[in-house]
Coordinates of C-alpha atoms and ligand atoms in Angstrom, one line a residue:
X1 CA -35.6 24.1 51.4
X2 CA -35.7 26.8 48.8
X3 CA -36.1 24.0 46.4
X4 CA -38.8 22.4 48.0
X5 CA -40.8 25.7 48.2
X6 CA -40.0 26.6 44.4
X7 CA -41.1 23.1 43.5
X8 CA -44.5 23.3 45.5
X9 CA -45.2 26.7 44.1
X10 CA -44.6 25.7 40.5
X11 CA -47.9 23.8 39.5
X12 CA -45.9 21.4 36.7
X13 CA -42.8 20.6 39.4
X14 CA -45.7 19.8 41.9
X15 CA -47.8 17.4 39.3
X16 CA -44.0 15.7 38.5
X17 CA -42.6 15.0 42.2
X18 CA -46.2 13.7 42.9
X19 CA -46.2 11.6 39.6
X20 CA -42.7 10.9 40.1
X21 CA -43.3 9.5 44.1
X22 CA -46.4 7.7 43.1
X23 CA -44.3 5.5 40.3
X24 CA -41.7 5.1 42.9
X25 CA -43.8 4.0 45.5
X26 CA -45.5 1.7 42.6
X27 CA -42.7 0.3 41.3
X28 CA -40.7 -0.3 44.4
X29 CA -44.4 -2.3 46.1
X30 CA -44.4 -4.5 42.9
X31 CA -40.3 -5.6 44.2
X32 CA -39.1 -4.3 40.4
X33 CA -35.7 -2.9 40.3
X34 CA -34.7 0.5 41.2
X35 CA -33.2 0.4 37.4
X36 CA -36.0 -0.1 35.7
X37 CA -37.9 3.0 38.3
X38 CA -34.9 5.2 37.2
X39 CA -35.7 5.0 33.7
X40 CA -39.2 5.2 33.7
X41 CA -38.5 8.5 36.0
X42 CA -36.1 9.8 33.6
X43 CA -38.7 9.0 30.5
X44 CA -41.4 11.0 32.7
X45 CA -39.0 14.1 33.3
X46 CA -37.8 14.3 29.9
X47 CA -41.9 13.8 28.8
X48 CA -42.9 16.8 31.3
X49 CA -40.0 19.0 30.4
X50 CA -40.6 19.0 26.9
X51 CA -44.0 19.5 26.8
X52 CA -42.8 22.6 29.1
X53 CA -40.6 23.3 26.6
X54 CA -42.7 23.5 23.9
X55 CA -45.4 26.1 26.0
X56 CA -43.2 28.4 27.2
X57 CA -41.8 28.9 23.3
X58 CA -45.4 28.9 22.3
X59 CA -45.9 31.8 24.7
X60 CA -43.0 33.8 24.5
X61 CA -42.9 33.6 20.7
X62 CA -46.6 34.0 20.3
X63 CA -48.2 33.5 16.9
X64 CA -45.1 33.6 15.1
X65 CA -43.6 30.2 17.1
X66 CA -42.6 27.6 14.6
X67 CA -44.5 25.5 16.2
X68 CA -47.7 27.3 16.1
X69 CA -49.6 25.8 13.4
X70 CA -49.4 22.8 16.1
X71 CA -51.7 24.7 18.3
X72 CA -54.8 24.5 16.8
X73 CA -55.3 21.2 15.0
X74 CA -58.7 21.8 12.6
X75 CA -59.8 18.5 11.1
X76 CA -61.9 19.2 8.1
X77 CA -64.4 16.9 6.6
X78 CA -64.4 16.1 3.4
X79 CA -66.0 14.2 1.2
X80 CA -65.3 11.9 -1.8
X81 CA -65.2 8.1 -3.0
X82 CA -63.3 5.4 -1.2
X83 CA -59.8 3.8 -2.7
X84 CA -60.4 0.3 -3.8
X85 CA -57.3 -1.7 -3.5
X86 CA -58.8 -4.1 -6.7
X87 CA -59.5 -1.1 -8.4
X88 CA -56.0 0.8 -9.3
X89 CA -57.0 4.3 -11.2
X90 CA -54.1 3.5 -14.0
X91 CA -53.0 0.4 -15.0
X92 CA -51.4 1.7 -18.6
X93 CA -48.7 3.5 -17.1
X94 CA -46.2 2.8 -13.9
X95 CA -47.2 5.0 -10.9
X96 CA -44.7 4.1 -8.1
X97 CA -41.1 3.9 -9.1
X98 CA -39.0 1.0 -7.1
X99 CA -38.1 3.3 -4.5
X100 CA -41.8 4.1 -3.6
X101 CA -41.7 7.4 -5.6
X102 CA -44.9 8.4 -7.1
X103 CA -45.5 9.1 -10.6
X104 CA -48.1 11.8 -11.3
X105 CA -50.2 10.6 -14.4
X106 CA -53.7 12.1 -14.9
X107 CA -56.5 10.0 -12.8
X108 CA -54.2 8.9 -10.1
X109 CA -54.9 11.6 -7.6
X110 CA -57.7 13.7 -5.9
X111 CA -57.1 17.3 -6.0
X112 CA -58.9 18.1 -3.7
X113 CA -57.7 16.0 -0.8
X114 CA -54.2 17.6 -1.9
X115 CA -55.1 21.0 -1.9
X116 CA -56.7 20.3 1.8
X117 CA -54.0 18.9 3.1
X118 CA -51.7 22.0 1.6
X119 CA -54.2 24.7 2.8
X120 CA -53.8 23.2 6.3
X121 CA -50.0 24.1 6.3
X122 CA -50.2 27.4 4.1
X123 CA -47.5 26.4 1.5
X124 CA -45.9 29.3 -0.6
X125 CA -44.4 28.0 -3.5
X126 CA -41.7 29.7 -5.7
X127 CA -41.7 29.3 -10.1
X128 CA -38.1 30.3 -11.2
X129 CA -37.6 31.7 -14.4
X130 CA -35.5 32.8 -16.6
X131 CA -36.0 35.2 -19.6
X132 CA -32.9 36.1 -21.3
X133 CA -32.2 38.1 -23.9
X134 CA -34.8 37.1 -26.4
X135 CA -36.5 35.5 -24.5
X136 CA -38.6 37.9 -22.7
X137 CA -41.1 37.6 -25.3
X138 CA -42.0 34.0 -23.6
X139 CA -42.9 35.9 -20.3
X140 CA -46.8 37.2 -21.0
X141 CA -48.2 34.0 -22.1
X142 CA -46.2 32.0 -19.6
X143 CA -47.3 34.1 -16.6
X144 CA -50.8 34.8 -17.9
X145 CA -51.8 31.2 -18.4
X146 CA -49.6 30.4 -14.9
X147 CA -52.5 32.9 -13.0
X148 CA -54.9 30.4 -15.0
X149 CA -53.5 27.0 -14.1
X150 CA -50.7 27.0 -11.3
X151 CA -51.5 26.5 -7.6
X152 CA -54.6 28.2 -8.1
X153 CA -55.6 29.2 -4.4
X154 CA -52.0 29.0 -3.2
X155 CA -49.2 31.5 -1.9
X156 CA -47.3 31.7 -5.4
X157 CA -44.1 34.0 -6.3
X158 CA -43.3 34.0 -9.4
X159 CA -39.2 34.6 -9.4
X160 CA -38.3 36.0 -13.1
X161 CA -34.4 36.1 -13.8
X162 CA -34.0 38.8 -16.4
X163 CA -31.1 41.2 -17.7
X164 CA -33.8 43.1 -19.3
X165 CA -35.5 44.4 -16.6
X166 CA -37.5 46.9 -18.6
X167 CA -39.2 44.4 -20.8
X168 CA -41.1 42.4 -18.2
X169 CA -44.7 43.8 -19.0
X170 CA -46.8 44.2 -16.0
X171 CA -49.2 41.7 -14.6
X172 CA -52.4 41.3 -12.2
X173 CA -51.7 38.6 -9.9
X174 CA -54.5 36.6 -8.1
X175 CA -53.9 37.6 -3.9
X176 CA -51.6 35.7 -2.4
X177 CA -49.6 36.1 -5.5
X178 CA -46.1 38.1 -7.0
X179 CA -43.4 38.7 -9.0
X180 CA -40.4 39.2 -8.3
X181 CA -37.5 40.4 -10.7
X182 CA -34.4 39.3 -10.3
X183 CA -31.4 40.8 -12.6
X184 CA -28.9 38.6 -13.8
X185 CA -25.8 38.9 -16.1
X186 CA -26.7 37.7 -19.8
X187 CA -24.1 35.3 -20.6
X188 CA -22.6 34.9 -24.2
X189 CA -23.2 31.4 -25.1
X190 CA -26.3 30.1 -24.8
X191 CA -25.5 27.5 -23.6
X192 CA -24.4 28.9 -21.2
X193 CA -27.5 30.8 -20.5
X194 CA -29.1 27.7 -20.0
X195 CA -26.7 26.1 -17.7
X196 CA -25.7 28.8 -15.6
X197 CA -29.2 28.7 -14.5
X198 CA -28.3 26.1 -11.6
X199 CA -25.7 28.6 -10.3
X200 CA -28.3 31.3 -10.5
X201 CA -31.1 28.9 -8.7
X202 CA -28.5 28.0 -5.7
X203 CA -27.4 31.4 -4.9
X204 CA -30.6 33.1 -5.0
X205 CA -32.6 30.0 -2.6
X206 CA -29.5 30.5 -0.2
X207 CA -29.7 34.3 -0.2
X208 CA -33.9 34.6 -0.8
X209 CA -35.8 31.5 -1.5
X210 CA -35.2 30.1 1.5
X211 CA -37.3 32.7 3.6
X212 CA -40.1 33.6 1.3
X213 CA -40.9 29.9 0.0
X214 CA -41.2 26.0 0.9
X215 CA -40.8 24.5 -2.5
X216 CA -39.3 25.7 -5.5
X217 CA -40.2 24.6 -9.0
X218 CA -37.6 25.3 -11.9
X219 CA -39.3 25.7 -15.7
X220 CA -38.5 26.8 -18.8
X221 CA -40.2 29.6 -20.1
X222 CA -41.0 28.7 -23.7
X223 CA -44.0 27.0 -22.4
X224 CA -47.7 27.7 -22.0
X225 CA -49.7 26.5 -19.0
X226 CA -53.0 24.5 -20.4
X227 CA -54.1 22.1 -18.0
X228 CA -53.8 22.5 -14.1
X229 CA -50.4 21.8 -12.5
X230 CA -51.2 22.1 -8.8
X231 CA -49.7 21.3 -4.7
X232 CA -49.6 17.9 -6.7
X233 CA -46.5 18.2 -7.8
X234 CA -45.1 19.2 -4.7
X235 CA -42.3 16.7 -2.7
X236 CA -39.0 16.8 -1.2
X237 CA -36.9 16.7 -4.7
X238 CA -38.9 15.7 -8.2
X239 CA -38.2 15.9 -11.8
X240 CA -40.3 15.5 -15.0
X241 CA -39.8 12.5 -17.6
X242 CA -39.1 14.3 -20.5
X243 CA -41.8 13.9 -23.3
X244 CA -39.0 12.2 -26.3
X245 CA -37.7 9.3 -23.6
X246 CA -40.7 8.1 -21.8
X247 CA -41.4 4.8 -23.8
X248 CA -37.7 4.3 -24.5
X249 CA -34.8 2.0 -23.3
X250 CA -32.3 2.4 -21.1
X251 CA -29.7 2.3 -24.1
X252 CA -31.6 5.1 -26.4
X253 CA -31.6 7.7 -23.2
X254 CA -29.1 10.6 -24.4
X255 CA -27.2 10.5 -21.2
X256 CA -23.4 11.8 -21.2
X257 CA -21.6 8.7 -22.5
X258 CA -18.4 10.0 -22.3
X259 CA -16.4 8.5 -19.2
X260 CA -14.3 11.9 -18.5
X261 CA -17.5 13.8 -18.0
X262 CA -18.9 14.4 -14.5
X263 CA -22.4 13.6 -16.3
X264 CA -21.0 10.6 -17.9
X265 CA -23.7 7.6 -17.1
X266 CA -22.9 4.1 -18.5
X267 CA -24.9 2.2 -20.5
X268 CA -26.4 0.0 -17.8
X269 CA -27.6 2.7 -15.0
X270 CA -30.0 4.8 -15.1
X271 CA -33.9 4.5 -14.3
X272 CA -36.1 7.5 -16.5
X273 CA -34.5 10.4 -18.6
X274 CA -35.5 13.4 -17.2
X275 CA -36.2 16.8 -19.2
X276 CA -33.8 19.8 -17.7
X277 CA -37.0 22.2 -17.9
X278 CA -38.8 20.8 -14.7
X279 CA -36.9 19.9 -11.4
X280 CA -37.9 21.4 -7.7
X281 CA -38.4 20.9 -4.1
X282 CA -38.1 21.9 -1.1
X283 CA -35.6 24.8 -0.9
X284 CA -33.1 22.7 1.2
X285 CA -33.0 20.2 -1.5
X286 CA -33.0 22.6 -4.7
X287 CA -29.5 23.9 -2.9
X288 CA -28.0 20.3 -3.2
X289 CA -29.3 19.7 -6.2
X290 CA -28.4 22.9 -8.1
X291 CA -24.8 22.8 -6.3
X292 CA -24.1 19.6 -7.5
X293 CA -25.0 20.4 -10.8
X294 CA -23.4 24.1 -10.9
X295 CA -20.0 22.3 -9.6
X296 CA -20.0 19.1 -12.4
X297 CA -19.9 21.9 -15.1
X298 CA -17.3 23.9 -13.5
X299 CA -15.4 20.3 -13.5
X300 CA -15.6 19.7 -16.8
X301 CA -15.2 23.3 -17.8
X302 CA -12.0 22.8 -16.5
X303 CA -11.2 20.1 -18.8
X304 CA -12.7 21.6 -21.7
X305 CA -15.5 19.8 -21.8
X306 CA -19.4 20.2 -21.9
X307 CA -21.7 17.4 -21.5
X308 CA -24.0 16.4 -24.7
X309 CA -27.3 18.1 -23.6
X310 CA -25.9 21.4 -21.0
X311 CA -27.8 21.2 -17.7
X312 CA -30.2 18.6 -18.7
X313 CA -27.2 16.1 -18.5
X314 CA -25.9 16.7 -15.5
X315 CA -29.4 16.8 -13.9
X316 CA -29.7 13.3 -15.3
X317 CA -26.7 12.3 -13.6
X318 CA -27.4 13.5 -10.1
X319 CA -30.9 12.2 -10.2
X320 CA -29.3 8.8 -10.6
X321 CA -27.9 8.8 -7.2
X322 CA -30.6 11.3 -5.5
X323 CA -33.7 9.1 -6.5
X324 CA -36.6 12.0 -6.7
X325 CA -39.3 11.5 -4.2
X326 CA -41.6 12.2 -6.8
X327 CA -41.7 12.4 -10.8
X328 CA -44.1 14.1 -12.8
X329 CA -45.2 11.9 -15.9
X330 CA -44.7 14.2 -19.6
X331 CA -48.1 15.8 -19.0
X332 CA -46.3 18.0 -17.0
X333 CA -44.0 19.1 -19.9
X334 CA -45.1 18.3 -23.1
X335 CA -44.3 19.1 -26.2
X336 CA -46.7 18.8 -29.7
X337 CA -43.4 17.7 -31.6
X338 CA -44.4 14.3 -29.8
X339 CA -47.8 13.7 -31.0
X340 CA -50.7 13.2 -28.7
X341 CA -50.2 9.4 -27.1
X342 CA -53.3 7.5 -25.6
X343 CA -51.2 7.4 -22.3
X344 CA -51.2 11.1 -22.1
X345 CA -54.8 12.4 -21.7
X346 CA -54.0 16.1 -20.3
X347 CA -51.3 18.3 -21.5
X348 CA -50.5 20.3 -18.9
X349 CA -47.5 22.3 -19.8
X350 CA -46.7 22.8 -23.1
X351 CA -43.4 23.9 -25.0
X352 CA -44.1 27.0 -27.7
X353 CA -42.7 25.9 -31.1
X354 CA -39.9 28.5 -31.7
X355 CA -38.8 30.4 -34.3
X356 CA -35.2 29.7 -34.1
X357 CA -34.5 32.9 -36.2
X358 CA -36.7 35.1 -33.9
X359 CA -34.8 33.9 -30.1
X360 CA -31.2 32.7 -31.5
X361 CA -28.4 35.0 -30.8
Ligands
4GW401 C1 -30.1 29.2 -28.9 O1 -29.8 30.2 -29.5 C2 -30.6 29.4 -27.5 S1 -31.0 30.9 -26.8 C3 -30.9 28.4 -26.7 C4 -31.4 28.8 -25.5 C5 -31.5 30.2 -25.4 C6 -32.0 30.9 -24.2 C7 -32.6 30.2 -23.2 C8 -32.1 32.3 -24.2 O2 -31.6 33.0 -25.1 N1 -32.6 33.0 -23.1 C9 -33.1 32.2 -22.1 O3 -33.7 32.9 -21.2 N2 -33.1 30.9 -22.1 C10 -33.7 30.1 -20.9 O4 -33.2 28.8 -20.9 C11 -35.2 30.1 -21.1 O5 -35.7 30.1 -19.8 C12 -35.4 28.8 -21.7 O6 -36.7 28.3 -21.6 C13 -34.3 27.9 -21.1 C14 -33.9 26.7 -21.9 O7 -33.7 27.0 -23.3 P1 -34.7 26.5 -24.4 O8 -36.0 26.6 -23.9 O9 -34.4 27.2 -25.7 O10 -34.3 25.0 -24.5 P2 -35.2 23.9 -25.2 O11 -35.2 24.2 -26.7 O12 -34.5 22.6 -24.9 O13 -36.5 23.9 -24.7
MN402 MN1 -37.6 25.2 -23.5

């Protein structure tokens, strides 16, 4: 009896006993089984308790629910011309790889569709960093021209891992937009400064990233943003082809060849030759990816050795058994040394030619 009244004073119980009795009734008219009734009763319940679910989050957990960008859907309008299937924007360059990855070439995509549809879910995005020692002095020009070109209009936070703090020079940051210091130990070998970067990366999404961003990109800083490098680049895990390997064969890639390295990669494998200055994604996925990388070294540390090209090796190597979901063509990380190719019509990113004397240590 108690049940009874609790279910006729409860509006949604009401609507599902009466829903419930009139596909009863239905069903058991037509002569169908009482199986198939007791199935489509228990699709209904678990339909109507779910959306029950969902409200009384929405309502306890106000604006802050997880799922409240669900609650207002807004559907803008723009405006711009048709895709023609007969018509591909690039036909010089690949732009899918054979796993349906796109490859981001200038002319293949409308910005402005992208930055609607990121808008709509208020991305922040994270740029990791790191200037040490000497190589502070990269810092103005790559931040500077970052405020000029990088997710213009978006959440940005500019992650700087430093061990000296009181260089970083101060900055005016479009709204929306930060930097964070992070300090780090300096480590003796450069090369180890370089690869101790995906140790860095891992521990600082698990402890940081992981509440303040949605994607992560991870550059070098001895680069100059010219061109814009926007939401575009955005996917679940991507990397750059690196400007030296992009027209090249399989068999002139400089991949770890050796067969005791945990980067080693045969002769016959591997799809594109990635540069170790450009990875990201979402944070999840810059965790597995750093991880992997961070352990491989401290593999081979342990047997002495260190693969042919530090991080960008073993990057290489985990790439070729987590296919990227997306892959930025060299635009995205050029460098002059390489000449100016018809292929490449923008250079977004650009490395700074260094004076070895000036940043060695
Ligand atoms: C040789 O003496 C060095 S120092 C090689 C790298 C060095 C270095 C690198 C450094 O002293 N401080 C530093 O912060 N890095 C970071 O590692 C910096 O973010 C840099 O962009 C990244 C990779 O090094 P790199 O740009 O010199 O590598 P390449 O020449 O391949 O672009
Ligand atoms: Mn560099």
């Amino acid at each position: 009896m108690r049940i009874f009244s609790k279910t006729l004073s409860n509006p949604r119980r009401l609507l599902f006993c009466l829903c419930a009795g009139l596909l009863l009734s239905w069903f058991t008219l037509k002569g169908t089984g009482l199986h198939a009734n007791l199935d489509l009763l228990c699709q209904l319940h678990r339909i109507l308790s779910t959306e029950a679910d969902l409200l009384s989050q929405h309502n306890s957990t106000g604006t802050n629910s997880h799922l409240s960008h669900l609650k207002d859907v807004k559907l803008p309008r723009i405006l711009y011309t048709k895709s023609d299937v007969f018509n591909p924007q690039r036909t010089d360059v690949l732009t899918v790889t054979p796993w349906l990855a796109p490859i981001v070439w200038h002319g293949t995509f409308n910005r402005h569709i992208l930055n609607t549809q990121f808008h709509q879910i208020d991305v922040r995005v994270g740029l990791t960093v790191f200037a040490i020692k000497k190589y502070t002095r990269f810092l103005n020009t790559f931040i500077e021209s970052a405020e000029k070109f990088f997710m213009v209009g978006h959440k940005v936070n500019y992650y700087v891992f430093t061990d000296r703090v009181n260089e970083i020079p101060n900055f005016t940051f479009a709204k929306g937009r930060r930097l964070v210091v992070l300090e780090v130990p300096a480590y003796e070998r450069w090369q180890d400064v370089t690869m101790r970067r995906m140790e860095m990366i891992r521990d600082f999404s698990i402890k940081r990233f992981v509440k303040e961003v949605d994607y992560l990109a991870c550059v070098d800083v001895d680069m100059v943003f010219l061109d814009e490098v926007g939401v575009e680049i955005l996917s679940n895990v991507f990397g750059a082809l690196h400007p030296g390997f992009f027209e090249k064969s399989r068999n002139e890639f400089t991949y770890e060849r050796r067969p005791q390295s945990s980067a080693y990669i045969p002769v016959e494998l591997g799809d594109f030759y990635f540069a170790g200055g450009y990875f990201g994604g979402v944070i999840e996925e810059v965790i597995k990816l750093t991880n992997y990388c961070h352990n491989a070294m401290m593999a081979d540390k342990q047997q002495n050795i260190e693969a042919l090209w530090q991080d960008e090796s073993y990057l290489n190597r985990y790439f070729l058994s987590h296919k990227p979901t997306k892959i930025l063509s060299p635009e995205y990380i050029w460098n002059n040394y390489y000449g100016s190719p018809a292929v490449v019509k923008t250079k977004r990113f650009l490395g700074i030619d260094k004076i070895y004397d000036e940043v060695r240590f």
